[in-house]
């Protein structure tokens, strides 16, 4: 777990034209992705996007609702970075 500060990041669009922000049925949690364009000499046009998934609960979720974030909103965010691991069902690799 790391404490992370992300500045000038943008709320990324959802997959397959879905909503950028996804709230739980009871409205107590939200998840969305943020992205930042970074310089990378190996990438096309020397830039690439770094995307991070964000999850918020409780009072933080309420604040996000009040801010009326949407796709393309620029934000500054501080939080905890946790790494998830999973097993690929095809190759059985982590």
Short mmCIF file of N, CA and C in Angstrom, two decimals:
data_model
loop_
_atom_site.label_atom_id
_atom_site.label_comp_id
_atom_site.label_asym_id
_atom_site.label_seq_id
_atom_site.Cartn_x
_atom_site.Cartn_y
_atom_site.Cartn_z
N UNK A 1 0.84 -1.17 0.00
CA UNK A 1 0.00 0.00 0.00
C UNK A 1 0.89 1.24 0.00
N UNK A 2 0.56 2.21 -0.86
CA UNK A 2 1.28 3.47 -0.96
C UNK A 2 0.29 4.62 -0.81
N UNK A 3 0.75 5.71 -0.25
CA UNK A 3 -0.04 6.94 -0.26
C UNK A 3 0.27 7.62 -1.58
N UNK A 4 -0.76 8.01 -2.34
CA UNK A 4 -0.57 8.53 -3.68
C UNK A 4 -1.26 9.88 -3.82
N UNK A 5 -0.57 10.80 -4.47
CA UNK A 5 -1.16 12.09 -4.84
C UNK A 5 -1.10 12.19 -6.35
N UNK A 6 -2.25 12.35 -6.98
CA UNK A 6 -2.31 12.47 -8.43
C UNK A 6 -2.85 13.85 -8.76
N UNK A 7 -2.09 14.61 -9.53
CA UNK A 7 -2.51 15.96 -9.89
C UNK A 7 -2.76 16.06 -11.38
N UNK A 8 -3.71 16.90 -11.74
CA UNK A 8 -4.06 17.11 -13.15
C UNK A 8 -4.34 15.82 -13.89
N UNK A 9 -5.12 14.94 -13.28
CA UNK A 9 -5.55 13.72 -13.95
C UNK A 9 -6.96 13.93 -14.46
N UNK A 10 -7.34 13.13 -15.43
CA UNK A 10 -8.66 13.27 -16.05
C UNK A 10 -9.48 12.02 -15.80
N UNK A 11 -10.78 12.20 -15.58
CA UNK A 11 -11.68 11.06 -15.42
C UNK A 11 -11.85 10.43 -16.80
N UNK A 12 -11.49 9.15 -16.89
CA UNK A 12 -11.52 8.44 -18.17
C UNK A 12 -12.93 7.97 -18.50
N UNK A 13 -13.19 7.80 -19.79
CA UNK A 13 -14.50 7.30 -20.21
C UNK A 13 -14.64 5.83 -19.85
N UNK A 14 -15.89 5.36 -19.77
CA UNK A 14 -16.16 3.97 -19.46
C UNK A 14 -15.92 3.08 -20.67
N UNK A 15 -15.82 1.79 -20.43
CA UNK A 15 -15.65 0.84 -21.52
C UNK A 15 -16.94 0.68 -22.30
N UNK A 16 -16.83 0.50 -23.60
CA UNK A 16 -17.99 0.24 -24.47
C UNK A 16 -19.11 1.25 -24.28
N UNK A 17 -18.74 2.54 -24.23
CA UNK A 17 -19.69 3.64 -24.09
C UNK A 17 -20.53 3.59 -22.81
N UNK A 18 -20.03 2.91 -21.77
CA UNK A 18 -20.73 2.90 -20.50
C UNK A 18 -20.39 4.18 -19.73
N UNK A 19 -21.10 4.41 -18.67
CA UNK A 19 -20.90 5.60 -17.84
C UNK A 19 -19.49 5.62 -17.27
N UNK A 20 -18.90 6.81 -17.16
CA UNK A 20 -17.55 6.94 -16.62
C UNK A 20 -17.52 6.61 -15.13
N UNK A 21 -18.53 7.02 -14.39
CA UNK A 21 -18.62 6.74 -12.96
C UNK A 21 -19.70 5.69 -12.73
N UNK A 22 -19.37 4.69 -11.96
CA UNK A 22 -20.32 3.61 -11.68
C UNK A 22 -20.60 3.57 -10.19
N UNK A 23 -21.84 3.91 -9.81
CA UNK A 23 -22.25 3.91 -8.41
C UNK A 23 -22.87 2.56 -8.05
N UNK A 24 -22.73 2.15 -6.79
CA UNK A 24 -23.37 0.92 -6.32
C UNK A 24 -24.88 1.13 -6.27
N UNK A 25 -25.63 0.04 -6.18
CA UNK A 25 -27.08 0.12 -6.15
C UNK A 25 -27.60 0.98 -5.00
N UNK A 26 -26.94 0.88 -3.83
CA UNK A 26 -27.38 1.68 -2.69
C UNK A 26 -26.73 3.06 -2.64
N UNK A 27 -25.84 3.37 -3.58
CA UNK A 27 -25.23 4.70 -3.68
C UNK A 27 -24.16 5.00 -2.65
N UNK A 28 -23.63 3.98 -1.97
CA UNK A 28 -22.63 4.23 -0.94
C UNK A 28 -21.20 4.04 -1.44
N UNK A 29 -21.04 3.64 -2.70
CA UNK A 29 -19.69 3.50 -3.25
C UNK A 29 -19.72 3.85 -4.74
N UNK A 30 -18.56 4.25 -5.23
CA UNK A 30 -18.41 4.62 -6.63
C UNK A 30 -17.06 4.12 -7.11
N UNK A 31 -16.99 3.79 -8.39
CA UNK A 31 -15.70 3.44 -8.99
C UNK A 31 -15.60 4.10 -10.36
N UNK A 32 -14.37 4.49 -10.69
CA UNK A 32 -14.10 5.13 -11.96
C UNK A 32 -12.61 5.04 -12.24
N UNK A 33 -12.20 5.44 -13.42
CA UNK A 33 -10.78 5.41 -13.79
C UNK A 33 -10.29 6.83 -14.00
N UNK A 34 -9.04 7.05 -13.64
CA UNK A 34 -8.39 8.33 -13.93
C UNK A 34 -7.20 8.05 -14.83
N UNK A 35 -6.85 9.02 -15.65
CA UNK A 35 -5.74 8.86 -16.57
C UNK A 35 -4.85 10.09 -16.60
N UNK A 36 -3.60 9.87 -16.93
CA UNK A 36 -2.62 10.95 -17.05
C UNK A 36 -1.77 10.67 -18.26
N UNK A 37 -1.61 11.66 -19.12
CA UNK A 37 -0.74 11.51 -20.29
C UNK A 37 0.70 11.76 -19.83
N UNK A 38 1.59 10.81 -20.13
CA UNK A 38 2.99 10.91 -19.72
C UNK A 38 3.91 10.81 -20.93
N UNK A 39 5.09 11.36 -20.80
CA UNK A 39 6.10 11.31 -21.84
C UNK A 39 6.75 9.93 -21.85
N UNK A 40 6.85 9.30 -23.01
CA UNK A 40 7.48 7.99 -23.16
C UNK A 40 8.06 7.90 -24.56
N UNK A 41 9.39 7.85 -24.65
CA UNK A 41 10.07 7.84 -25.96
C UNK A 41 9.77 6.57 -26.75
N UNK A 42 9.33 5.50 -26.08
CA UNK A 42 9.04 4.24 -26.77
C UNK A 42 7.64 4.19 -27.35
N UNK A 43 6.80 5.13 -26.96
CA UNK A 43 5.41 5.12 -27.40
C UNK A 43 5.23 5.96 -28.66
N UNK A 44 4.12 5.72 -29.34
CA UNK A 44 3.79 6.50 -30.52
C UNK A 44 3.59 7.95 -30.12
N UNK A 45 4.13 8.88 -30.88
CA UNK A 45 4.08 10.32 -30.60
C UNK A 45 4.71 10.69 -29.26
N UNK A 46 5.55 9.81 -28.71
CA UNK A 46 6.28 10.03 -27.46
C UNK A 46 5.39 10.23 -26.24
N UNK A 47 4.13 9.83 -26.31
CA UNK A 47 3.26 9.92 -25.13
C UNK A 47 2.41 8.66 -25.01
N UNK A 48 2.01 8.37 -23.80
CA UNK A 48 1.08 7.27 -23.54
C UNK A 48 0.25 7.65 -22.31
N UNK A 49 -0.86 6.94 -22.13
CA UNK A 49 -1.74 7.20 -20.99
C UNK A 49 -1.49 6.18 -19.89
N UNK A 50 -1.41 6.63 -18.66
CA UNK A 50 -1.36 5.77 -17.49
C UNK A 50 -2.73 5.86 -16.84
N UNK A 51 -3.42 4.73 -16.69
CA UNK A 51 -4.76 4.69 -16.11
C UNK A 51 -4.75 3.94 -14.79
N UNK A 52 -5.51 4.46 -13.83
CA UNK A 52 -5.63 3.85 -12.51
C UNK A 52 -7.10 3.78 -12.15
N UNK A 53 -7.53 2.65 -11.60
CA UNK A 53 -8.91 2.51 -11.14
C UNK A 53 -9.04 3.11 -9.75
N UNK A 54 -10.14 3.82 -9.53
CA UNK A 54 -10.40 4.48 -8.25
C UNK A 54 -11.70 3.92 -7.68
N UNK A 55 -11.68 3.64 -6.37
CA UNK A 55 -12.89 3.23 -5.65
C UNK A 55 -13.03 4.15 -4.45
N UNK A 56 -14.25 4.62 -4.20
CA UNK A 56 -14.52 5.50 -3.07
C UNK A 56 -15.76 5.01 -2.34
N UNK A 57 -15.77 5.18 -1.03
CA UNK A 57 -16.87 4.69 -0.20
C UNK A 57 -17.34 5.77 0.77
N UNK A 58 -18.57 5.63 1.24
CA UNK A 58 -19.10 6.47 2.32
C UNK A 58 -19.09 7.95 2.03
N UNK A 59 -18.49 8.72 2.94
CA UNK A 59 -18.51 10.19 2.82
C UNK A 59 -17.73 10.68 1.60
N UNK A 60 -16.69 9.96 1.21
CA UNK A 60 -15.95 10.36 0.01
C UNK A 60 -16.83 10.18 -1.22
N UNK A 61 -17.60 9.12 -1.25
CA UNK A 61 -18.54 8.89 -2.36
C UNK A 61 -19.56 10.02 -2.41
N UNK A 62 -20.06 10.45 -1.26
CA UNK A 62 -21.02 11.56 -1.21
C UNK A 62 -20.40 12.84 -1.77
N UNK A 63 -19.14 13.11 -1.44
CA UNK A 63 -18.47 14.30 -1.96
C UNK A 63 -18.32 14.24 -3.47
N UNK A 64 -18.03 13.04 -4.00
CA UNK A 64 -17.89 12.88 -5.44
C UNK A 64 -19.23 13.14 -6.13
N UNK A 65 -20.33 12.67 -5.54
CA UNK A 65 -21.65 12.94 -6.10
C UNK A 65 -21.91 14.44 -6.17
N UNK A 66 -21.56 15.17 -5.10
CA UNK A 66 -21.79 16.61 -5.07
C UNK A 66 -20.94 17.35 -6.10
N UNK A 67 -19.76 16.83 -6.40
CA UNK A 67 -18.87 17.46 -7.38
C UNK A 67 -19.37 17.26 -8.80
N UNK A 68 -20.27 16.31 -9.00
CA UNK A 68 -20.83 15.99 -10.32
C UNK A 68 -19.74 15.72 -11.36
N UNK A 69 -18.81 14.85 -10.98
CA UNK A 69 -17.75 14.46 -11.91
C UNK A 69 -18.35 13.76 -13.11
N UNK A 70 -17.68 13.92 -14.24
CA UNK A 70 -18.09 13.23 -15.46
C UNK A 70 -16.85 12.97 -16.29
N UNK A 71 -17.02 12.25 -17.38
CA UNK A 71 -15.92 11.96 -18.28
C UNK A 71 -15.26 13.25 -18.72
N UNK A 72 -13.93 13.30 -18.61
CA UNK A 72 -13.19 14.47 -19.04
C UNK A 72 -12.93 15.49 -17.95
N UNK A 73 -13.49 15.30 -16.75
CA UNK A 73 -13.25 16.23 -15.64
C UNK A 73 -11.81 16.11 -15.18
N UNK A 74 -11.14 17.24 -14.99
CA UNK A 74 -9.79 17.25 -14.44
C UNK A 74 -9.89 17.36 -12.93
N UNK A 75 -9.13 16.51 -12.22
CA UNK A 75 -9.19 16.50 -10.77
C UNK A 75 -7.79 16.33 -10.18
N UNK A 76 -7.67 16.64 -8.90
CA UNK A 76 -6.50 16.31 -8.08
C UNK A 76 -7.02 15.33 -7.04
N UNK A 77 -6.28 14.28 -6.77
CA UNK A 77 -6.79 13.25 -5.87
C UNK A 77 -5.66 12.70 -5.00
N UNK A 78 -5.97 12.39 -3.76
CA UNK A 78 -5.02 11.75 -2.84
C UNK A 78 -5.68 10.48 -2.33
N UNK A 79 -4.92 9.42 -2.21
CA UNK A 79 -5.50 8.18 -1.75
C UNK A 79 -4.47 7.11 -1.50
N UNK A 80 -4.95 5.92 -1.34
CA UNK A 80 -4.13 4.75 -1.07
C UNK A 80 -4.09 3.89 -2.32
N UNK A 81 -2.91 3.46 -2.71
CA UNK A 81 -2.76 2.60 -3.88
C UNK A 81 -2.56 1.16 -3.42
N UNK A 82 -3.53 0.30 -3.72
CA UNK A 82 -3.45 -1.12 -3.41
C UNK A 82 -3.31 -1.90 -4.70
N UNK A 83 -2.54 -2.96 -4.65
CA UNK A 83 -2.34 -3.79 -5.83
C UNK A 83 -3.17 -5.06 -5.71
N UNK A 84 -3.93 -5.37 -6.76
CA UNK A 84 -4.72 -6.59 -6.81
C UNK A 84 -4.00 -7.65 -7.62
N UNK A 85 -4.13 -8.88 -7.22
CA UNK A 85 -3.59 -10.01 -7.99
C UNK A 85 -4.74 -10.94 -8.36
N UNK A 86 -4.65 -11.55 -9.52
CA UNK A 86 -5.65 -12.51 -9.94
C UNK A 86 -4.98 -13.53 -10.85
N UNK A 87 -5.67 -14.64 -11.03
CA UNK A 87 -5.16 -15.73 -11.88
C UNK A 87 -5.92 -15.70 -13.20
N UNK A 88 -5.16 -15.70 -14.30
CA UNK A 88 -5.74 -15.75 -15.63
C UNK A 88 -6.37 -17.13 -15.83
N UNK A 89 -7.65 -17.17 -16.18
CA UNK A 89 -8.34 -18.45 -16.31
C UNK A 89 -7.86 -19.27 -17.51
N UNK A 90 -7.27 -18.62 -18.49
CA UNK A 90 -6.78 -19.35 -19.67
C UNK A 90 -5.41 -19.97 -19.44
N UNK A 91 -4.49 -19.17 -18.89
CA UNK A 91 -3.10 -19.63 -18.74
C UNK A 91 -2.76 -20.07 -17.32
N UNK A 92 -3.65 -19.79 -16.35
CA UNK A 92 -3.41 -20.07 -14.93
C UNK A 92 -2.20 -19.35 -14.38
N UNK A 93 -1.84 -18.23 -14.99
CA UNK A 93 -0.73 -17.42 -14.50
C UNK A 93 -1.27 -16.27 -13.67
N UNK A 94 -0.46 -15.80 -12.69
CA UNK A 94 -0.85 -14.65 -11.90
C UNK A 94 -0.71 -13.39 -12.71
#
